[in-house]
Protein backbone atom coordinates (compact mmCIF):
# COMPACT_ATOMS: atom_id res chain seq x y z
CA UNK A 1 0.00 0.00 0.00
CA UNK A 2 1.32 3.42 -0.97
CA UNK A 3 0.19 6.42 1.09
CA UNK A 4 0.62 9.92 -0.29
CA UNK A 5 2.01 12.48 2.17
CA UNK A 6 0.47 15.77 3.27
CA UNK A 7 0.36 18.47 0.62
CA UNK A 8 2.89 21.02 1.87
CA UNK A 9 3.67 24.52 0.64
CA UNK A 10 5.29 23.57 -2.69
CA UNK A 11 2.20 21.68 -3.84
CA UNK A 12 -0.18 24.47 -2.82
CA UNK A 13 1.99 27.01 -4.62
CA UNK A 14 2.41 24.87 -7.78
CA UNK A 15 6.18 24.93 -7.56
CA UNK A 16 8.81 22.23 -7.65
CA UNK A 17 9.60 20.95 -4.18
CA UNK A 18 12.69 22.18 -2.40
CA UNK A 19 12.85 19.43 0.22
CA UNK A 20 11.41 21.55 3.01
CA UNK A 21 9.59 19.86 5.87
CA UNK A 22 5.86 20.39 6.34
CA UNK A 23 4.75 22.56 9.23
CA UNK A 24 2.94 21.21 12.28
CA UNK A 25 -0.27 22.77 10.92
CA UNK A 26 0.21 20.97 7.59
CA UNK A 27 0.70 17.68 9.46
CA UNK A 28 -2.45 18.09 11.59
CA UNK A 29 -4.74 16.24 9.12
CA UNK A 30 -2.37 13.25 9.19
CA UNK A 31 -2.41 13.16 12.99
CA UNK A 32 -6.20 12.72 12.88
CA UNK A 33 -5.94 9.62 10.69
CA UNK A 34 -5.29 5.99 11.50
CA UNK A 35 -2.59 4.27 9.49
CA UNK A 36 -3.46 0.91 7.99
CA UNK A 37 -1.84 -2.15 9.56
CA UNK A 38 1.39 -3.30 7.95
CA UNK A 39 4.15 -5.85 8.47
CA UNK A 40 6.77 -3.46 7.12
CA UNK A 41 6.66 0.34 6.98
CA UNK A 42 8.74 2.46 4.62
CA UNK A 43 8.93 6.14 3.76
CA UNK A 44 10.56 8.10 0.98
CA UNK A 45 13.58 9.99 2.35
CA UNK A 46 12.01 13.45 2.03
CA UNK A 47 11.11 15.34 5.21
CA UNK A 48 7.52 15.50 3.90
CA UNK A 49 7.18 11.71 3.73
CA UNK A 50 9.13 10.98 6.91
CA UNK A 51 7.15 13.54 8.92
CA UNK A 52 3.84 12.35 7.44
CA UNK A 53 4.71 8.79 8.50
CA UNK A 54 5.48 10.06 12.00
CA UNK A 55 2.23 12.03 12.15
CA UNK A 56 0.37 8.84 11.19
CA UNK A 57 2.08 7.13 14.14
CA UNK A 58 4.35 5.00 11.96
CA UNK A 59 8.00 4.18 12.58
CA UNK A 60 9.21 3.95 9.00
CA UNK A 61 12.53 2.93 7.52
CA UNK A 62 13.80 5.12 4.67
CA UNK A 63 13.39 3.82 1.12
CA UNK A 64 15.36 5.92 -1.41
CA UNK A 65 13.60 4.30 -4.40
CA UNK A 66 10.39 6.10 -3.42
CA UNK A 67 11.94 9.58 -3.60
CA UNK A 68 10.28 12.29 -5.68
CA UNK A 69 11.06 12.92 -9.33
CA UNK A 70 14.26 14.99 -9.15
CA UNK A 71 13.59 18.42 -10.74
CA UNK A 72 17.30 19.31 -10.80
CA UNK A 73 17.73 23.01 -11.60
CA UNK A 74 13.99 23.57 -11.44
CA UNK A 75 13.94 22.84 -7.68
CA UNK A 76 11.92 25.44 -5.78
CA UNK A 77 10.77 27.27 -8.92
CA UNK A 78 7.07 27.88 -9.70
CA UNK A 79 5.74 25.95 -12.68
CA UNK A 80 4.13 29.14 -14.07
CA UNK A 81 7.51 30.88 -14.09
CA UNK A 82 9.12 27.99 -15.95
CA UNK A 83 6.21 27.73 -18.40
CA UNK A 84 6.57 31.39 -19.34
CA UNK A 85 10.39 31.46 -19.40
CA UNK A 86 11.15 27.98 -20.78
CA UNK A 87 7.96 26.85 -22.55
CA UNK A 88 9.74 24.38 -24.85
CA UNK A 89 11.45 22.67 -21.91
CA UNK A 90 8.23 22.39 -19.90
CA UNK A 91 6.39 21.05 -22.97
CA UNK A 92 9.14 18.47 -23.51
CA UNK A 93 9.07 17.49 -19.82
CA UNK A 94 5.31 16.88 -20.00
CA UNK A 95 5.36 14.99 -23.31
CA UNK A 96 8.68 13.14 -23.57
CA UNK A 97 9.34 10.58 -20.81
CA UNK A 98 13.06 10.67 -21.66
CA UNK A 99 13.37 14.46 -21.12
CA UNK A 100 15.01 15.54 -17.86
CA UNK A 101 15.22 19.06 -16.44
CA UNK A 102 18.78 20.41 -16.22
CA UNK A 103 20.56 18.22 -13.66
CA UNK A 104 17.33 16.35 -12.93
CA UNK A 105 15.65 13.05 -13.61
CA UNK A 106 13.41 11.96 -16.47
CA UNK A 107 10.05 10.29 -15.97
CA UNK A 108 11.53 7.21 -17.69
CA UNK A 109 14.29 7.06 -15.06
CA UNK A 110 11.72 7.45 -12.25
CA UNK A 111 9.60 4.66 -13.74
CA UNK A 112 12.67 2.40 -13.87
CA UNK A 113 13.69 3.25 -10.28
CA UNK A 114 10.26 2.70 -8.75
CA UNK A 115 9.52 -0.29 -10.99
CA UNK A 116 12.78 -1.91 -9.90
CA UNK A 117 11.82 -1.43 -6.26
CA UNK A 118 8.34 -2.86 -6.84
CA UNK A 119 9.68 -5.88 -8.73
CA UNK A 120 12.26 -6.54 -5.99
CA UNK A 121 9.69 -6.82 -3.20
CA UNK A 122 10.13 -10.37 -1.93
CA UNK A 123 7.28 -12.83 -2.23
CA UNK A 124 5.79 -13.36 1.18
CA UNK A 125 6.94 -9.96 2.44
CA UNK A 126 3.55 -9.47 4.04
CA UNK A 127 1.72 -6.19 3.94
CA UNK A 128 4.11 -3.36 3.03
CA UNK A 129 3.00 0.21 3.67
CA UNK A 130 5.07 3.02 2.19
CA UNK A 131 4.57 6.76 2.55
CA UNK A 132 5.74 7.77 -0.91
CA UNK A 133 5.91 10.92 -2.98
CA UNK A 134 2.96 11.27 -5.39
CA UNK A 135 5.29 10.93 -8.39
CA UNK A 136 6.54 7.60 -6.98
CA UNK A 137 2.95 6.43 -6.45
CA UNK A 138 2.10 7.31 -10.08
CA UNK A 139 5.26 5.55 -11.27
CA UNK A 140 4.35 2.41 -9.30
CA UNK A 141 0.88 2.34 -10.86
CA UNK A 142 2.24 2.88 -14.38
CA UNK A 143 4.78 0.09 -13.88
CA UNK A 144 2.45 -2.37 -12.14
CA UNK A 145 -0.26 -2.06 -14.78
CA UNK A 146 2.22 -1.90 -17.70
CA UNK A 147 0.74 1.42 -18.80
CA UNK A 148 2.51 3.55 -21.39
CA UNK A 149 4.87 6.12 -19.79
CA UNK A 150 2.65 8.95 -21.06
CA UNK A 151 -0.03 7.76 -18.59
CA UNK A 152 2.19 9.04 -15.74
CA UNK A 153 0.91 12.62 -16.17
CA UNK A 154 -2.72 11.46 -16.37
CA UNK A 155 -2.81 10.04 -12.85
CA UNK A 156 -3.70 12.23 -9.88
CA UNK A 157 -2.65 11.24 -6.37
CA UNK A 158 -4.46 13.14 -3.62
CA UNK A 159 -2.73 13.85 -0.30
CA UNK A 160 -3.31 11.33 2.48
CA UNK A 161 -4.88 8.69 0.27
CA UNK A 162 -3.88 5.07 -0.10
CA UNK A 163 -3.16 3.31 -3.37
CA UNK A 164 -3.07 -0.45 -2.97
CA UNK A 165 -1.22 -2.82 -5.25
CA UNK A 166 -1.77 -6.46 -4.47
CA UNK A 167 -0.32 -9.49 -6.15
CA UNK A 168 3.22 -9.83 -7.37
CA UNK A 169 5.58 -8.73 -10.11
CA UNK A 170 3.95 -9.26 -13.47
CA UNK A 171 0.47 -9.67 -11.96
CA UNK A 172 -0.55 -6.63 -9.94
CA UNK A 173 -4.06 -5.52 -9.05
CA UNK A 174 -4.86 -1.89 -8.24
CA UNK A 175 -7.11 -0.17 -5.74
CA UNK A 176 -6.48 3.56 -5.87
CA UNK A 177 -7.38 6.67 -3.93
CA UNK A 178 -8.86 5.12 -0.81
CA UNK A 179 -9.08 7.70 1.98
CA UNK A 180 -7.41 6.89 5.27
CA UNK A 181 -9.84 6.53 8.15
CA UNK A 182 -10.10 8.78 11.18
CA UNK A 183 -8.50 7.67 14.42
CA UNK A 184 -10.85 6.27 17.00
CA UNK A 185 -10.95 8.40 20.13
CA UNK A 186 -10.33 6.41 23.28
GROMACS .gro file of N, CA and C in nm, residues 53-141:
model
  267
   53UNK      N    1   0.472   1.011   0.787
   53UNK     CA    2   0.471   0.879   0.850
   53UNK      C    3   0.466   0.894   1.002
   54UNK      N    4   0.549   0.983   1.057
   54UNK     CA    5   0.548   1.006   1.200
   54UNK      C    6   0.414   1.057   1.250
   55UNK      N    7   0.353   1.149   1.175
   55UNK     CA    8   0.223   1.203   1.215
   55UNK      C    9   0.114   1.096   1.211
   56UNK      N   10   0.131   0.996   1.125
   56UNK     CA   11   0.037   0.884   1.119
   56UNK      C   12   0.066   0.781   1.229
   57UNK      N   13   0.172   0.804   1.307
   57UNK     CA   14   0.208   0.713   1.414
   57UNK      C   15   0.290   0.594   1.367
   58UNK      N   16   0.358   0.610   1.253
   58UNK     CA   17   0.435   0.500   1.196
   58UNK      C   18   0.585   0.522   1.217
   59UNK      N   19   0.653   0.417   1.253
   59UNK     CA   20   0.800   0.418   1.258
   59UNK      C   21   0.846   0.356   1.128
   60UNK      N   22   0.889   0.440   1.035
   60UNK     CA   23   0.921   0.395   0.900
   60UNK      C   24   1.071   0.393   0.875
   61UNK      N   25   1.114   0.295   0.798
   61UNK     CA   26   1.253   0.293   0.752
   61UNK      C   27   1.257   0.365   0.617
   62UNK      N   28   1.367   0.435   0.590
   62UNK     CA   29   1.380   0.512   0.467
   62UNK      C   30   1.395   0.420   0.347
   63UNK      N   31   1.328   0.456   0.237
   63UNK     CA   32   1.339   0.382   0.112
   63UNK      C   33   1.369   0.481   0.000
   64UNK      N   34   1.496   0.495  -0.039
   64UNK     CA   35   1.536   0.592  -0.141
   64UNK      C   36   1.466   0.575  -0.276
   65UNK      N   37   1.425   0.453  -0.310
   65UNK     CA   38   1.360   0.430  -0.440
   65UNK      C   39   1.228   0.504  -0.452
   66UNK      N   40   1.169   0.543  -0.340
   66UNK     CA   41   1.039   0.610  -0.342
   66UNK      C   42   1.050   0.762  -0.338
   67UNK      N   43   1.171   0.813  -0.359
   67UNK     CA   44   1.194   0.958  -0.360
   67UNK      C   45   1.119   1.023  -0.477
   68UNK      N   46   1.098   1.151  -0.466
   68UNK     CA   47   1.028   1.229  -0.568
   68UNK      C   48   1.108   1.233  -0.698
   69UNK      N   49   1.041   1.265  -0.805
   69UNK     CA   50   1.106   1.292  -0.933
   69UNK      C   51   1.199   1.411  -0.912
   70UNK      N   52   1.327   1.394  -0.940
   70UNK     CA   53   1.426   1.499  -0.915
   70UNK      C   54   1.414   1.610  -1.019
   71UNK      N   55   1.375   1.733  -0.978
   71UNK     CA   56   1.359   1.842  -1.074
   71UNK      C   57   1.490   1.913  -1.109
   72UNK      N   58   1.600   1.870  -1.048
   72UNK     CA   59   1.730   1.931  -1.080
   72UNK      C   60   1.728   2.082  -1.061
   73UNK      N   61   1.767   2.155  -1.166
   73UNK     CA   62   1.773   2.301  -1.160
   73UNK      C   63   1.639   2.370  -1.148
   74UNK      N   64   1.533   2.297  -1.160
   74UNK     CA   65   1.399   2.357  -1.144
   74UNK      C   66   1.354   2.356  -0.998
   75UNK      N   67   1.432   2.296  -0.910
   75UNK     CA   68   1.394   2.284  -0.768
   75UNK      C   69   1.356   2.420  -0.710
   76UNK      N   70   1.240   2.424  -0.645
   76UNK     CA   71   1.192   2.544  -0.578
   76UNK      C   72   1.127   2.647  -0.668
   77UNK      N   73   1.131   2.627  -0.799
   77UNK     CA   74   1.077   2.727  -0.892
   77UNK      C   75   0.929   2.699  -0.922
   78UNK      N   76   0.850   2.805  -0.935
   78UNK     CA   77   0.707   2.788  -0.970
   78UNK      C   78   0.693   2.738  -1.114
   79UNK      N   79   0.598   2.649  -1.134
   79UNK     CA   80   0.574   2.595  -1.268
   79UNK      C   81   0.534   2.707  -1.364
   80UNK      N   82   0.455   2.803  -1.319
   80UNK     CA   83   0.413   2.914  -1.407
   80UNK      C   84   0.532   2.994  -1.457
   81UNK      N   85   0.630   3.015  -1.370
   81UNK     CA   86   0.751   3.088  -1.409
   81UNK      C   87   0.828   3.011  -1.516
   82UNK      N   88   0.842   2.881  -1.497
   82UNK     CA   89   0.912   2.799  -1.595
   82UNK      C   90   0.835   2.793  -1.727
   83UNK      N   91   0.703   2.782  -1.719
   83UNK     CA   92   0.621   2.773  -1.840
   83UNK      C   93   0.630   2.900  -1.923
   84UNK      N   94   0.645   3.014  -1.858
   84UNK     CA   95   0.657   3.139  -1.934
   84UNK      C   96   0.800   3.164  -1.981
   85UNK      N   97   0.900   3.120  -1.904
   85UNK     CA   98   1.039   3.146  -1.940
   85UNK      C   99   1.103   3.036  -2.024
   86UNK      N  100   1.058   2.912  -2.006
   86UNK     CA  101   1.115   2.798  -2.078
   86UNK      C  102   1.002   2.708  -2.131
   87UNK      N  103   0.913   2.764  -2.213
   87UNK     CA  104   0.796   2.685  -2.255
   87UNK      C  105   0.832   2.557  -2.331
   88UNK      N  106   0.937   2.559  -2.410
   88UNK     CA  107   0.974   2.438  -2.485
   88UNK      C  108   1.021   2.328  -2.390
   89UNK      N  109   1.096   2.366  -2.288
   89UNK     CA  110   1.145   2.267  -2.191
   89UNK      C  111   1.030   2.207  -2.111
   90UNK      N  112   0.937   2.290  -2.066
   90UNK     CA  113   0.823   2.239  -1.990
   90UNK      C  114   0.738   2.149  -2.078
   91UNK      N  115   0.716   2.188  -2.204
   91UNK     CA  116   0.639   2.105  -2.297
   91UNK      C  117   0.708   1.970  -2.318
   92UNK      N  118   0.839   1.972  -2.333
   92UNK     CA  119   0.914   1.847  -2.351
   92UNK      C  120   0.905   1.760  -2.226
   93UNK      N  121   0.915   1.821  -2.109
   93UNK     CA  122   0.907   1.749  -1.982
   93UNK      C  123   0.772   1.678  -1.968
   94UNK      N  124   0.665   1.744  -2.013
   94UNK     CA  125   0.531   1.688  -2.000
   94UNK      C  126   0.496   1.589  -2.111
   95UNK      N  127   0.573   1.585  -2.218
   95UNK     CA  128   0.536   1.499  -2.331
   95UNK      C  129   0.639   1.391  -2.364
   96UNK      N  130   0.762   1.409  -2.324
   96UNK     CA  131   0.868   1.314  -2.357
   96UNK      C  132   0.921   1.250  -2.229
   97UNK      N  133   0.889   1.122  -2.204
   97UNK     CA  134   0.934   1.058  -2.081
   97UNK      C  135   1.085   1.053  -2.065
   98UNK      N  136   1.160   1.071  -2.172
   98UNK     CA  137   1.306   1.067  -2.166
   98UNK      C  138   1.367   1.203  -2.133
   99UNK      N  139   1.287   1.311  -2.139
   99UNK     CA  140   1.337   1.446  -2.112
   99UNK      C  141   1.359   1.463  -1.962
  100UNK      N  142   1.472   1.522  -1.927
  100UNK     CA  143   1.501   1.554  -1.786
  100UNK      C  144   1.531   1.702  -1.774
  101UNK      N  145   1.483   1.767  -1.669
  101UNK     CA  146   1.522   1.906  -1.644
  101UNK      C  147   1.673   1.913  -1.625
  102UNK      N  148   1.732   2.029  -1.640
  102UNK     CA  149   1.878   2.041  -1.622
  102UNK      C  150   1.922   1.985  -1.486
  103UNK      N  151   2.007   1.883  -1.490
  103UNK     CA  152   2.056   1.822  -1.366
  103UNK      C  153   1.954   1.736  -1.295
  104UNK      N  154   1.841   1.710  -1.359
  104UNK     CA  155   1.733   1.635  -1.293
  104UNK      C  156   1.713   1.496  -1.352
  105UNK      N  157   1.598   1.443  -1.326
  105UNK     CA  158   1.565   1.305  -1.361
  105UNK      C  159   1.448   1.302  -1.458
  106UNK      N  160   1.452   1.213  -1.553
  106UNK     CA  161   1.341   1.196  -1.647
  106UNK      C  162   1.233   1.108  -1.585
  107UNK      N  163   1.114   1.118  -1.640
  107UNK     CA  164   1.005   1.029  -1.597
  107UNK      C  165   1.043   0.884  -1.624
  108UNK      N  166   1.109   0.858  -1.737
  108UNK     CA  167   1.153   0.721  -1.769
  108UNK      C  168   1.246   0.667  -1.661
  109UNK      N  169   1.337   0.750  -1.612
  109UNK     CA  170   1.429   0.706  -1.506
  109UNK      C  171   1.352   0.681  -1.376
  110UNK      N  172   1.255   0.766  -1.344
  110UNK     CA  173   1.172   0.745  -1.225
  110UNK      C  174   1.094   0.615  -1.237
  111UNK      N  175   1.035   0.590  -1.353
  111UNK     CA  176   0.960   0.466  -1.374
  111UNK      C  177   1.051   0.344  -1.353
  112UNK      N  178   1.173   0.351  -1.404
  112UNK     CA  179   1.267   0.240  -1.387
  112UNK      C  180   1.305   0.222  -1.240
  113UNK      N  181   1.329   0.332  -1.169
  113UNK     CA  182   1.369   0.325  -1.028
  113UNK      C  183   1.258   0.265  -0.943
  114UNK      N  184   1.137   0.318  -0.957
  114UNK     CA  185   1.026   0.270  -0.875
  114UNK      C  186   0.984   0.130  -0.919
  115UNK      N  187   0.985   0.104  -1.049
  115UNK     CA  188   0.952  -0.029  -1.099
  115UNK      C  189   1.050  -0.134  -1.048
  116UNK      N  190   1.177  -0.099  -1.044
  116UNK     CA  191   1.278  -0.191  -0.990
  116UNK      C  192   1.252  -0.223  -0.845
  117UNK      N  193   1.215  -0.121  -0.767
  117UNK     CA  194   1.182  -0.143  -0.626
  117UNK      C  195   1.061  -0.235  -0.614
  118UNK      N  196   0.957  -0.207  -0.691
  118UNK     CA  197   0.834  -0.286  -0.684
  118UNK      C  198   0.862  -0.432  -0.722
  119UNK      N  199   0.937  -0.452  -0.829
  119UNK     CA  200   0.968  -0.588  -0.873
  119UNK      C  201   1.056  -0.663  -0.773
  120UNK      N  202   1.135  -0.591  -0.694
  120UNK     CA  203   1.226  -0.654  -0.599
  120UNK      C  204   1.161  -0.687  -0.465
  121UNK      N  205   1.036  -0.647  -0.445
  121UNK     CA  206   0.969  -0.682  -0.320
  121UNK      C  207   0.962  -0.834  -0.311
  122UNK      N  208   1.011  -0.891  -0.203
  122UNK     CA  209   1.013  -1.037  -0.193
  122UNK      C  210   0.873  -1.096  -0.178
  123UNK      N  211   0.853  -1.210  -0.241
  123UNK     CA  212   0.728  -1.283  -0.223
  123UNK      C  213   0.716  -1.318  -0.075
  124UNK      N  214   0.598  -1.306  -0.022
  124UNK     CA  215   0.579  -1.336   0.118
  124UNK      C  216   0.627  -1.227   0.212
  125UNK      N  217   0.648  -1.107   0.160
  125UNK     CA  218   0.694  -0.996   0.244
  125UNK      C  219   0.586  -0.947   0.338
  126UNK      N  220   0.466  -0.995   0.322
  126UNK     CA  221   0.355  -0.947   0.404
  126UNK      C  222   0.305  -0.815   0.351
  127UNK      N  223   0.232  -0.748   0.434
  127UNK     CA  224   0.172  -0.619   0.394
  127UNK      C  225   0.276  -0.509   0.413
  128UNK      N  226   0.313  -0.446   0.302
  128UNK     CA  227   0.411  -0.336   0.303
  128UNK      C  228   0.334  -0.206   0.288
  129UNK      N  229   0.359  -0.112   0.376
  129UNK     CA  230   0.300   0.021   0.367
  129UNK      C  231   0.414   0.119   0.347
  130UNK      N  232   0.403   0.204   0.246
  130UNK     CA  233   0.507   0.302   0.219
  130UNK      C  234   0.445   0.440   0.202
  131UNK      N  235   0.495   0.537   0.277
  131UNK     CA  236   0.457   0.676   0.255
  131UNK      C  237   0.551   0.724   0.145
  132UNK      N  238   0.494   0.750   0.028
  132UNK     CA  239   0.574   0.777  -0.091
  132UNK      C  240   0.528   0.904  -0.160
  133UNK      N  241   0.623   0.971  -0.222
  133UNK     CA  242   0.591   1.092  -0.298
  133UNK      C  243   0.487   1.059  -0.406
  134UNK      N  244   0.397   1.153  -0.436
  134UNK     CA  245   0.296   1.127  -0.539
  134UNK      C  246   0.354   1.081  -0.673
  135UNK      N  247   0.468   1.136  -0.713
  135UNK     CA  248   0.529   1.093  -0.839
  135UNK      C  249   0.569   0.946  -0.831
  136UNK      N  250   0.617   0.901  -0.715
  136UNK     CA  251   0.654   0.760  -0.698
  136UNK      C  252   0.530   0.671  -0.699
  137UNK      N  253   0.420   0.719  -0.642
  137UNK     CA  254   0.295   0.643  -0.645
  137UNK      C  255   0.248   0.628  -0.790
  138UNK      N  256   0.250   0.738  -0.866
  138UNK     CA  257   0.210   0.731  -1.008
  138UNK      C  258   0.301   0.635  -1.084
  139UNK      N  259   0.431   0.643  -1.058
  139UNK     CA  260   0.526   0.555  -1.127
  139UNK      C  261   0.498   0.409  -1.093
  140UNK      N  262   0.465   0.379  -0.969
  140UNK     CA  263   0.435   0.241  -0.930
  140UNK      C  264   0.312   0.190  -1.004
  141UNK      N  265   0.210   0.274  -1.015
  141UNK     CA  266   0.088   0.234  -1.086
  141UNK      C  267   0.117   0.211  -1.234
   0.00000   0.00000   0.00000
